Short mmCIF file of C-alpha atoms and ligand atoms in Angstrom, two decimals:
data_model
loop_
_atom_site.label_atom_id
_atom_site.label_comp_id
_atom_site.label_asym_id
_atom_site.label_seq_id
_atom_site.Cartn_x
_atom_site.Cartn_y
_atom_site.Cartn_z
CA MET A 1 61.28 103.45 123.16
CA SER A 2 63.56 101.48 125.48
CA LEU A 3 65.54 98.28 125.02
CA LEU A 4 67.73 96.20 127.31
CA ILE A 5 70.52 93.95 126.03
CA LYS A 6 70.92 91.55 128.93
CA GLY A 7 73.61 89.17 130.05
CA GLY A 8 76.16 89.71 127.30
CA THR A 9 79.87 90.53 127.31
CA VAL A 10 80.46 94.09 126.19
CA VAL A 11 83.46 94.23 123.86
CA THR A 12 84.88 97.65 123.06
CA ALA A 13 88.09 98.84 121.41
CA ASP A 14 89.91 98.62 124.74
CA GLN A 15 88.17 96.17 127.08
CA SER A 16 85.71 93.26 127.46
CA PHE A 17 83.39 92.96 130.44
CA MET A 18 80.11 91.39 131.44
CA ALA A 19 77.42 94.07 131.50
CA ASP A 20 73.83 94.88 130.47
CA VAL A 21 73.23 97.74 128.03
CA TYR A 22 70.13 99.84 128.43
CA CYS A 23 69.01 102.07 125.53
CA VAL A 24 66.40 104.81 125.62
CA ASP A 25 65.26 106.95 122.69
CA GLY A 26 68.12 106.02 120.44
CA LYS A 27 70.92 106.56 122.94
CA ILE A 28 72.80 104.27 125.31
CA ALA A 29 71.43 105.28 128.73
CA LYS A 30 73.25 102.81 131.01
CA VAL A 31 75.97 100.17 130.89
CA GLY A 32 76.27 98.03 134.00
CA ALA A 33 75.78 94.68 135.74
CA ASP A 34 72.28 93.34 136.42
CA LEU A 35 70.44 96.48 135.44
CA THR A 36 66.81 96.86 136.53
CA VAL A 37 64.72 98.72 133.99
CA PRO A 38 61.09 99.98 133.81
CA GLY A 39 58.36 97.55 132.72
CA GLY A 40 57.59 97.46 129.02
CA THR A 41 61.24 97.58 128.08
CA GLU A 42 62.08 95.22 125.19
CA VAL A 43 64.69 92.70 126.35
CA ILE A 44 67.29 90.94 124.21
CA ASP A 45 68.98 87.93 125.78
CA ALA A 46 72.65 88.22 124.94
CA ALA A 47 73.93 85.45 127.21
CA GLY A 48 77.05 83.85 125.69
CA GLN A 49 77.28 86.58 123.09
CA TYR A 50 79.30 89.72 122.58
CA VAL A 51 77.83 93.22 122.59
CA MET A 52 79.88 95.47 120.33
CA PRO A 53 79.66 98.93 118.72
CA GLY A 54 77.75 98.67 115.42
CA GLY A 55 80.09 98.41 112.41
CA ILE A 56 81.10 101.54 110.51
CA ASP A 57 81.92 100.97 106.85
CA PRO A 58 83.86 104.12 105.80
CA HIS A 59 83.80 103.26 102.09
CA THR A 60 80.62 102.52 100.11
CA HIS A 61 79.13 103.71 96.81
CA MET A 62 75.38 103.15 96.93
CA GLN A 63 73.61 103.80 93.54
CA LEU A 64 76.76 105.39 92.11
CA PRO A 65 76.46 106.58 88.53
CA PHE A 66 79.75 105.18 87.11
CA MET A 67 81.20 104.00 83.80
CA GLY A 68 77.94 104.49 81.88
CA THR A 69 75.63 102.77 84.34
CA VAL A 70 74.41 103.05 87.97
CA ALA A 71 75.42 100.73 90.84
CA SER A 72 72.60 98.20 91.43
CA GLU A 73 72.56 98.71 95.24
CA ASP A 74 70.78 101.79 96.40
CA PHE A 75 70.78 103.48 99.79
CA TYR A 76 67.68 101.59 100.97
CA SER A 77 68.77 98.06 100.11
CA GLY A 78 72.45 98.77 100.83
CA THR A 79 71.99 100.11 104.32
CA ALA A 80 69.50 97.27 105.06
CA ALA A 81 72.11 94.73 103.92
CA GLY A 82 74.67 96.45 106.12
CA LEU A 83 72.40 96.06 109.17
CA ALA A 84 71.99 92.34 108.38
CA GLY A 85 75.78 92.12 108.72
CA GLY A 86 76.10 94.27 111.86
CA THR A 87 77.11 97.51 110.10
CA THR A 88 75.04 100.40 111.45
CA CYS A 89 76.71 103.35 109.76
CA ILE A 90 78.25 103.91 106.32
CA ILE A 91 80.31 106.75 104.91
CA ASP A 92 79.48 107.04 101.24
CA PHE A 93 80.88 109.35 98.55
CA VAL A 94 79.53 112.40 96.75
CA ILE A 95 81.35 112.38 93.43
CA PRO A 96 80.73 115.52 91.32
CA ALA A 97 81.49 115.29 87.60
CA PRO A 98 84.49 117.50 86.80
CA GLY A 99 83.37 121.08 86.25
CA THR A 100 80.14 120.66 88.18
CA SER A 101 79.40 122.21 91.58
CA LEU A 102 80.31 120.20 94.67
CA MET A 103 77.27 121.73 96.39
CA SER A 104 74.78 120.58 93.78
CA ALA A 105 76.29 117.08 93.79
CA PHE A 106 76.06 117.04 97.61
CA HIS A 107 72.35 117.93 97.49
CA GLN A 108 71.78 115.23 94.88
CA TRP A 109 73.44 112.52 96.99
CA ARG A 110 71.62 113.75 100.10
CA GLU A 111 68.34 113.26 98.23
CA TRP A 112 69.34 109.72 97.11
CA ALA A 113 70.31 108.84 100.65
CA GLU A 114 66.95 109.90 102.16
CA LYS A 115 65.70 106.32 101.80
CA SER A 116 68.51 104.88 103.99
CA VAL A 117 67.39 102.68 106.85
CA SER A 118 70.48 103.38 109.01
CA ASP A 119 72.79 106.34 109.63
CA TYR A 120 75.16 107.64 106.94
CA ALA A 121 77.70 110.33 106.25
CA PHE A 122 79.49 111.56 103.12
CA HIS A 123 83.02 112.12 101.94
CA VAL A 124 82.99 114.59 99.03
CA ALA A 125 85.29 114.05 96.05
CA VAL A 126 87.29 116.91 94.60
CA THR A 127 87.44 116.06 90.91
CA TRP A 128 88.46 119.50 89.54
CA TRP A 129 89.71 122.81 90.81
CA ASP A 130 88.96 126.50 90.79
CA GLU A 131 88.11 129.08 93.39
CA SER A 132 84.45 127.89 93.43
CA VAL A 133 85.57 124.40 94.49
CA ALA A 134 87.49 125.89 97.43
CA GLN A 135 84.40 127.89 98.34
CA ASP A 136 82.18 124.83 98.16
CA MET A 137 84.61 122.87 100.36
CA GLU A 138 84.32 125.62 102.95
CA THR A 139 80.52 125.60 102.79
CA LEU A 140 80.43 121.80 103.07
CA VAL A 141 82.67 121.85 106.18
CA LYS A 142 81.07 124.84 107.90
CA GLU A 143 77.43 124.23 107.12
CA HIS A 144 77.00 120.58 106.21
CA GLY A 145 79.20 118.51 108.49
CA VAL A 146 81.61 117.19 105.84
CA ASN A 147 85.13 116.68 107.24
CA SER A 148 86.78 114.54 104.56
CA PHE A 149 87.51 115.10 100.87
CA LYS A 150 88.28 112.28 98.43
CA HIS A 151 90.73 112.40 95.51
CA PHE A 152 90.72 109.74 92.79
CA MET A 153 94.28 109.59 91.41
CA ALA A 154 92.95 106.99 88.92
CA TYR A 155 90.21 107.19 86.26
CA LYS A 156 91.92 109.47 83.73
CA GLY A 157 89.46 111.22 81.50
CA ALA A 158 86.75 110.90 84.14
CA ILE A 159 87.22 111.85 87.77
CA MET A 160 91.01 111.75 88.09
CA ALA A 161 92.66 114.36 90.28
CA ASP A 162 96.08 115.46 89.04
CA ASP A 163 98.82 116.92 91.23
CA GLU A 164 97.51 120.44 90.82
CA ILE A 165 94.17 119.38 92.25
CA LEU A 166 95.79 117.31 95.01
CA VAL A 167 98.04 120.16 96.17
CA ASN A 168 95.33 122.78 96.07
CA SER A 169 92.71 120.59 97.67
CA PHE A 170 94.98 119.15 100.44
CA SER A 171 96.00 122.70 101.37
CA LYS A 172 92.40 123.89 101.48
CA ALA A 173 91.34 120.85 103.47
CA TRP A 174 94.01 121.61 106.06
CA ASP A 175 92.72 125.18 106.44
CA LEU A 176 89.23 123.77 107.01
CA GLY A 177 90.22 121.02 109.43
CA ALA A 178 89.18 118.34 106.94
CA LEU A 179 90.96 115.08 106.10
CA PRO A 180 92.13 114.50 102.51
CA THR A 181 91.62 110.90 101.36
CA VAL A 182 92.93 109.25 98.19
CA HIS A 183 92.26 106.39 95.82
CA ALA A 184 95.99 105.88 95.10
CA GLU A 185 96.52 104.55 91.58
CA ASN A 186 98.48 106.33 88.85
CA GLY A 187 95.71 107.04 86.34
CA GLU A 188 98.06 107.84 83.45
CA LEU A 189 99.91 104.55 83.88
CA VAL A 190 96.59 102.64 83.99
CA TYR A 191 95.42 104.44 80.82
CA GLN A 192 98.62 103.68 78.89
CA LEU A 193 98.79 100.07 80.09
CA GLN A 194 95.13 99.51 79.15
CA LYS A 195 95.86 100.77 75.61
CA LYS A 196 98.91 98.53 75.33
CA LEU A 197 97.01 95.41 76.52
CA LEU A 198 94.10 96.03 74.14
CA ALA A 199 96.53 96.56 71.28
CA MET A 200 98.05 93.15 72.14
CA GLY A 201 94.55 91.68 71.84
CA ILE A 202 94.08 91.17 75.55
CA THR A 203 90.46 92.17 75.97
CA GLY A 204 89.15 89.82 78.69
CA PRO A 205 88.90 90.48 82.45
CA GLU A 206 92.39 88.94 82.82
CA GLY A 207 93.63 92.23 81.38
CA HIS A 208 92.28 94.21 84.31
CA PRO A 209 94.91 93.33 86.93
CA GLN A 210 97.65 93.49 84.23
CA SER A 211 96.74 97.11 83.63
CA ARG A 212 97.05 97.89 87.39
CA PRO A 213 100.23 96.18 88.60
CA PRO A 214 101.27 96.89 92.21
CA GLU A 215 103.67 99.64 91.25
CA VAL A 216 100.71 101.60 89.85
CA GLU A 217 99.36 101.80 93.40
CA GLY A 218 102.79 102.02 95.03
CA GLU A 219 103.73 105.11 93.02
CA ALA A 220 100.51 106.95 93.69
CA ALA A 221 100.42 106.00 97.38
CA ASN A 222 103.95 107.36 97.87
CA ARG A 223 103.17 110.50 95.88
CA ALA A 224 100.04 111.27 97.93
CA ILE A 225 101.94 110.67 101.18
CA ARG A 226 104.87 112.84 100.04
CA ILE A 227 102.51 115.65 98.99
CA ALA A 228 100.88 115.50 102.40
CA GLN A 229 104.28 115.48 104.03
CA ALA A 230 105.43 118.55 102.09
CA LEU A 231 102.21 120.39 102.90
CA LYS A 232 102.13 119.05 106.49
CA THR A 233 98.58 117.73 106.17
CA PRO A 234 97.21 114.34 107.29
CA VAL A 235 96.18 111.88 104.54
CA TYR A 236 94.02 108.76 104.49
CA LEU A 237 94.61 106.08 101.84
CA VAL A 238 91.52 104.13 100.94
CA HIS A 239 91.67 100.46 99.89
CA VAL A 240 95.41 99.84 100.34
CA SER A 241 95.86 96.61 98.39
CA THR A 242 99.64 96.12 97.88
CA GLU A 243 102.84 95.70 99.87
CA GLU A 244 104.20 98.66 97.94
CA ALA A 245 101.53 101.03 99.17
CA LEU A 246 101.57 99.52 102.68
CA ASP A 247 105.34 100.04 102.85
CA SER A 248 104.87 103.75 102.08
CA VAL A 249 102.21 104.02 104.79
CA THR A 250 104.37 102.14 107.26
CA ARG A 251 107.48 104.24 106.56
CA ALA A 252 105.58 107.51 106.88
CA ARG A 253 103.90 106.44 110.11
CA SER A 254 107.19 105.28 111.56
CA GLU A 255 108.48 108.84 110.96
CA GLY A 256 105.51 110.32 112.81
CA GLN A 257 103.58 111.45 109.75
CA ARG A 258 99.83 111.36 110.19
CA VAL A 259 98.93 108.84 107.51
CA PHE A 260 95.96 106.51 107.84
CA GLY A 261 95.39 103.34 105.83
CA GLU A 262 92.17 101.44 105.03
CA VAL A 263 91.98 97.85 103.81
CA LEU A 264 89.03 96.11 102.18
CA ALA A 265 87.68 92.83 103.46
CA GLY A 266 87.90 91.62 99.90
CA HIS A 267 91.56 92.46 99.52
CA LEU A 268 92.30 90.54 102.73
CA LEU A 269 90.54 87.38 101.62
CA ILE A 270 90.35 87.12 97.83
CA ASP A 271 93.29 86.68 95.45
CA ASP A 272 93.88 87.39 91.79
CA SER A 273 93.13 83.82 90.68
CA VAL A 274 89.56 84.96 90.22
CA TYR A 275 90.56 86.77 87.01
CA LYS A 276 91.72 83.46 85.44
CA ASN A 277 88.18 82.03 85.66
CA LYS A 278 87.07 80.99 82.20
CA ASP A 279 83.52 82.16 82.99
CA PHE A 280 83.45 85.82 81.95
CA ASP A 281 80.68 86.61 84.45
CA VAL A 282 82.74 85.28 87.38
CA ALA A 283 85.91 87.06 86.37
CA ALA A 284 84.07 90.28 85.55
CA ALA A 285 82.17 90.17 88.86
CA HIS A 286 85.57 90.59 90.52
CA VAL A 287 86.69 93.56 88.41
CA MET A 288 87.24 96.38 90.87
CA SER A 289 90.05 98.83 91.40
CA PRO A 290 92.58 98.26 92.80
CA PRO A 291 92.25 94.66 91.66
CA PHE A 292 92.48 91.58 93.87
CA ARG A 293 96.13 90.69 94.34
CA PRO A 294 98.30 87.55 94.65
CA LYS A 295 98.07 85.73 97.99
CA LYS A 296 101.36 87.23 99.20
CA ALA A 297 99.78 90.68 99.25
CA GLN A 298 97.04 89.40 101.54
CA ASP A 299 99.54 88.16 104.08
CA ALA A 300 101.18 91.61 104.09
CA LEU A 301 97.82 93.34 104.50
CA TRP A 302 96.91 91.17 107.48
CA LYS A 303 100.23 92.14 109.04
CA GLY A 304 99.45 95.76 108.29
CA LEU A 305 96.18 95.42 110.18
CA GLN A 306 97.75 93.50 113.07
CA SER A 307 100.60 96.02 113.43
CA GLY A 308 98.23 99.00 113.46
CA ASN A 309 99.68 100.43 110.24
CA LEU A 310 96.26 99.91 108.68
CA GLN A 311 93.52 101.27 110.92
CA THR A 312 90.17 100.66 109.24
CA THR A 313 88.41 97.98 107.21
CA ALA A 314 85.84 98.76 104.59
CA THR A 315 84.16 97.16 101.57
CA ASP A 316 84.08 99.78 98.73
CA HIS A 317 80.57 98.34 98.20
CA CYS A 318 79.84 99.33 94.59
CA CYS A 319 77.64 96.69 92.94
CA PHE A 320 77.08 95.91 89.30
CA CYS A 321 75.07 92.92 88.10
CA ALA A 322 76.14 90.55 85.31
CA ASP A 323 74.17 92.41 82.64
CA GLN A 324 75.95 95.63 83.62
CA LYS A 325 79.40 93.98 83.75
CA ALA A 326 78.70 92.62 80.24
CA ALA A 327 79.35 96.09 78.87
CA GLY A 328 82.98 95.01 78.93
CA LYS A 329 82.44 91.66 77.17
CA ASP A 330 84.87 92.60 74.42
CA ASP A 331 86.90 95.22 76.24
CA PHE A 332 87.83 94.85 79.89
CA THR A 333 88.27 98.62 80.29
CA LYS A 334 84.51 98.92 79.83
CA ILE A 335 83.61 96.55 82.70
CA PRO A 336 82.08 98.76 85.45
CA ASN A 337 84.58 98.62 88.30
CA GLY A 338 83.15 97.53 91.67
CA THR A 339 82.19 94.64 93.95
CA GLY A 340 79.94 94.24 97.02
CA GLY A 341 80.47 93.18 100.60
CA VAL A 342 78.70 95.60 102.99
CA GLU A 343 76.72 92.68 104.47
CA ASN A 344 79.67 90.33 104.97
CA ARG A 345 82.56 92.55 106.09
CA MET A 346 82.31 91.92 109.83
CA GLU A 347 81.65 88.19 109.67
CA VAL A 348 84.43 87.40 107.22
CA LEU A 349 86.85 89.50 109.28
CA TRP A 350 85.79 87.81 112.50
CA ASN A 351 86.15 84.39 110.91
CA ALA A 352 89.61 85.09 109.38
CA GLY A 353 90.77 87.55 112.00
CA VAL A 354 89.50 86.66 115.48
CA ASN A 355 88.97 82.88 115.02
CA THR A 356 92.57 82.58 113.77
CA GLY A 357 94.10 84.73 116.47
CA ARG A 358 95.25 87.43 114.03
CA LEU A 359 93.06 89.93 115.91
CA THR A 360 91.75 90.10 119.47
CA MET A 361 88.05 90.87 119.81
CA ASN A 362 89.01 94.38 120.91
CA GLU A 363 91.17 94.87 117.83
CA PHE A 364 88.26 93.64 115.75
CA VAL A 365 86.09 96.39 117.22
CA LYS A 366 88.86 98.92 116.52
CA VAL A 367 89.16 98.06 112.83
CA THR A 368 85.47 97.56 112.11
CA SER A 369 84.12 100.54 114.01
CA THR A 370 86.02 102.64 116.58
CA ASN A 371 89.04 103.69 114.50
CA ALA A 372 86.79 104.93 111.65
CA ALA A 373 84.66 106.85 114.18
CA GLN A 374 87.81 108.52 115.59
CA ILE A 375 89.52 109.26 112.25
CA PHE A 376 86.35 110.77 110.82
CA ASN A 377 85.55 112.56 114.07
CA MET A 378 82.28 110.83 115.01
CA TYR A 379 83.56 109.32 118.25
CA PRO A 380 82.19 108.61 120.85
CA ARG A 381 78.80 109.32 119.25
CA LYS A 382 79.67 106.34 117.02
CA GLY A 383 82.09 103.48 117.56
CA ALA A 384 81.51 103.19 121.34
CA ILE A 385 79.42 101.35 123.92
CA ALA A 386 79.14 104.14 126.40
CA GLU A 387 76.46 106.22 128.12
CA GLY A 388 75.40 108.98 125.71
CA SER A 389 76.60 107.22 122.59
CA ASP A 390 74.19 106.42 119.77
CA ALA A 391 72.52 103.05 120.41
CA ASP A 392 74.09 101.46 117.33
CA ILE A 393 74.99 98.00 118.55
CA VAL A 394 75.63 94.50 117.19
CA VAL A 395 75.04 91.40 119.33
CA TRP A 396 77.54 88.87 118.10
CA ASP A 397 77.02 85.07 118.37
CA PRO A 398 80.52 83.60 118.32
CA LYS A 399 79.08 80.11 117.71
CA GLY A 400 76.69 81.12 114.95
CA LYS A 401 77.47 79.64 111.57
CA LYS A 402 76.61 80.68 108.05
CA THR A 403 77.57 79.92 104.46
CA ILE A 404 77.69 83.16 102.49
CA SER A 405 75.83 83.16 99.18
CA ALA A 406 74.19 85.49 96.69
CA LYS A 407 71.20 83.17 96.98
CA THR A 408 70.60 84.26 100.56
CA HIS A 409 72.25 87.63 100.98
CA HIS A 410 70.26 90.86 101.27
CA GLN A 411 72.53 92.80 98.87
CA ASN A 412 70.95 93.88 95.60
CA VAL A 413 73.52 92.25 93.35
CA ASP A 414 73.54 88.84 91.63
CA TYR A 415 77.05 87.87 92.81
CA ASN A 416 78.80 87.61 96.16
CA ILE A 417 82.61 87.77 96.13
CA PHE A 418 82.58 85.66 99.31
CA GLU A 419 80.30 83.00 97.72
CA GLY A 420 80.49 79.69 99.56
CA MET A 421 82.63 81.04 102.45
CA GLU A 422 81.63 79.24 105.68
CA VAL A 423 81.97 81.53 108.66
CA THR A 424 81.71 80.96 112.42
CA GLY A 425 80.76 84.05 114.33
CA ILE A 426 77.84 86.10 113.00
CA PRO A 427 75.53 88.89 114.15
CA SER A 428 72.43 87.60 115.91
CA HIS A 429 70.88 91.04 116.59
CA THR A 430 71.52 94.52 115.19
CA ILE A 431 70.27 97.60 116.99
CA SER A 432 70.15 100.88 115.06
CA GLN A 433 69.11 104.13 116.74
CA GLY A 434 68.05 102.05 119.74
CA LYS A 435 65.68 99.86 117.74
CA LEU A 436 66.00 96.13 117.02
CA VAL A 437 66.27 96.13 113.21
CA TYR A 438 67.78 92.69 112.58
CA CYS A 439 67.09 89.53 114.56
CA ASN A 440 68.33 86.05 113.74
CA GLY A 441 68.11 86.46 109.97
CA LYS A 442 65.08 88.71 109.82
CA LEU A 443 65.28 92.44 108.97
CA ASN A 444 62.77 94.88 110.45
CA VAL A 445 63.79 98.19 108.91
CA VAL A 446 61.99 101.43 108.09
CA ARG A 447 62.67 103.17 104.79
CA GLY A 448 64.06 106.63 105.48
CA ALA A 449 64.79 106.00 109.17
CA GLY A 450 68.51 106.68 108.61
CA ASN A 451 69.94 110.06 109.73
CA TYR A 452 72.59 112.06 107.96
CA ILE A 453 75.50 112.28 110.38
CA LYS A 454 77.29 115.66 110.48
CA ARG A 455 80.99 115.30 111.29
CA PRO A 456 82.75 118.28 112.85
CA PRO A 457 86.17 119.43 111.47
CA PHE A 458 89.45 119.47 113.34
CA ALA A 459 89.59 115.91 114.65
CA PRO A 460 92.11 115.73 117.54
CA TYR A 461 95.05 114.85 115.30
CA PHE A 462 94.72 118.27 113.61
CA ASP A 463 95.71 119.91 116.89
CA ALA A 464 98.73 117.61 117.11
CA ILE A 465 99.83 118.44 113.57
CA GLY A 466 99.26 122.11 114.27
CA LYS A 467 101.70 121.94 117.18
CA MET A 468 104.31 120.24 114.94
CA ARG A 469 103.75 122.89 112.30
CA ASP A 470 104.45 125.59 114.87
CA MET A 471 107.70 123.91 115.71
CA ASP A 472 108.63 123.22 112.13
CA PRO A 473 106.46 125.42 109.87
CA PRO A 474 105.93 124.32 106.26
CA PHE A 475 107.94 126.25 103.63
CA SER A 476 110.33 127.51 106.33
CA VAL A 477 113.70 128.24 104.75
CA ASP A 478 116.31 126.84 107.13
CA ARG A 479 114.46 123.70 108.10
CA ASP A 480 117.61 121.72 108.79
CA SER A 481 118.97 124.18 111.37
O1 URQ B 1 87.27 103.36 92.79
C1 URQ B 1 86.32 103.31 93.57
O2 URQ B 1 86.53 103.21 94.77
C2 URQ B 1 84.93 103.32 93.12
C3 URQ B 1 84.73 103.97 91.77
C4 URQ B 1 84.35 101.91 93.16
N1 URQ B 1 84.91 101.01 92.22
C5 URQ B 1 86.03 100.28 92.44
O3 URQ B 1 86.42 99.52 91.57
N2 URQ B 1 86.66 100.36 93.56
ZN1 ZN B 2 88.58 103.70 94.88
ZN1 ZN B 3 85.44 103.47 96.32
#
C-alpha cells in the first residue's frame, strides 16, 4: 500500500519547506522534492496546502462510565470524528474505581478501544493506594507500554486522589520512568462549595462555575507542583484553565522545574457566559470541569501557549447528550461533567491561533502534535514528518472554510460547544497508518484498524532530572550548603 502526497508545503515543529511525502506500508518512506514513485501509487494533490503531522489529542474519554452514566462517544465514533478533524492519535484514560485493580481496568479499556479506527494510547489513573497499586503500575510500565499516570485531585467520594496517593504514586512513577499527570482542582473545596450553593437554593448549571472558582484550581495546581518539586519528579497539569494555575506553572518552569501544562481548545475559546443561558440544555451542555472561565482567563491562556509555558492542546472529549445531562435538572452537581471537541480542536486553533498571528504554523504543529509526542515519549514515531515515522498526516487547506455545527459534525453527541463558529483553514485529507481515511468531508475508516501505541518509559527529560538529582539529591540534609 503506497501513497504520495504531492506538491504540498511540509510544516513541522521547526521548519516549513516544499516537498513530496511518500508513504509505504504505514510508514513515511521518503520526504523530498519531485519524488518519482512506482506505478499504482495513490496520489494526493496537496498543491497550495500544508502537509503536517497528524494531530495528537492527549486527553480524551471515549465511552467513559462517569457520574452514573456512560459518555455517548465510543472509541469507534470518537476516533473517526478525530480523523475528520485531522487528529490521528488520541491518548485516553483508564480510570479504575477506587479499590479495584489497575490491571483489570486496563484490560477492560483495551477491550473497549479495540473498535478504534486510528491509533490510541492510555494514561492510567491512580485512584487509590496500596502495594498492589504500585505493583500494577510497574507491570503497566514494563509490560504494557504505559508511561503516564493520572491523578484526579477533584471528585471527592469518587476518584479523588488525596495527598497520600499523590506522594506515593508520584514517587513510584519516578522509579518507573513514568510521568505523573494531574487534574488540579481541590476536591474538598468543590464538595463544600457545592453543598453551600445547594443550601442557598442555587441548583441550576449557573452553580457549577461558582463551586469551582479559580482559586480551587490554583491551590491544587500549586500543591501538585510543590509535591513534584519536593520529590524531584516531573509533573504534567491537564486542562490548565486559570491564570492562577498558569502562574504556578510559569513560576516553576522559570525555576527550571520540569512542569508541563496542557490547555483545552474549549478553554481558549469559550467563556463562562454560557452558564447564564436560560436554556438548561445549553448551559448544562457546557458543564465540564474545570469550568469555562471569564474572557480574561482566555487571554492569559493564549499567552501561556505563545510563551511556551503551556505545551500541548487537547479537548478532554467526554460527551454526554441532553438526556444524560438532564440528570442534573434539579441539582447541578448531578450533571455529568464533560464536553466534546475532538473533531474541531485543530481547526478552531488554526483559526484563532495561526490566522490571528498568535501562533506560527510551526508552533501550531508543536502544540497540536509534536510536543505531546515528545512529552509522552512517542516521538518521532508520532508527531513528525520524517522518514521512518508513522504515516499519520493531515493535509491542511488554509483557504478551506467551514461553519461548525452539531448538525454536521461526526461526533456522537447532540451538542457542539463550537456551534456556529466559522473557521478558515481546515483539513482536506487525513492519512492514518499510510491510508487515506478522510477526504474533503468524507470518512473512509475501518472499525478496529487502530493500533494500541506502547510508550516507553524514561522520556529524555528523566535523564535530565536524574542528573539534577545527583547534584542535589532529594531529602539531602544540608541542601543549602
Ligand atoms: O475531569 C475530567 O477530565 C473527566 C472526568 C471529564 N470531565 C470533565 O468535566 N472534564
Ligand atoms: Zn479532568
Ligand atoms: Zn479529562
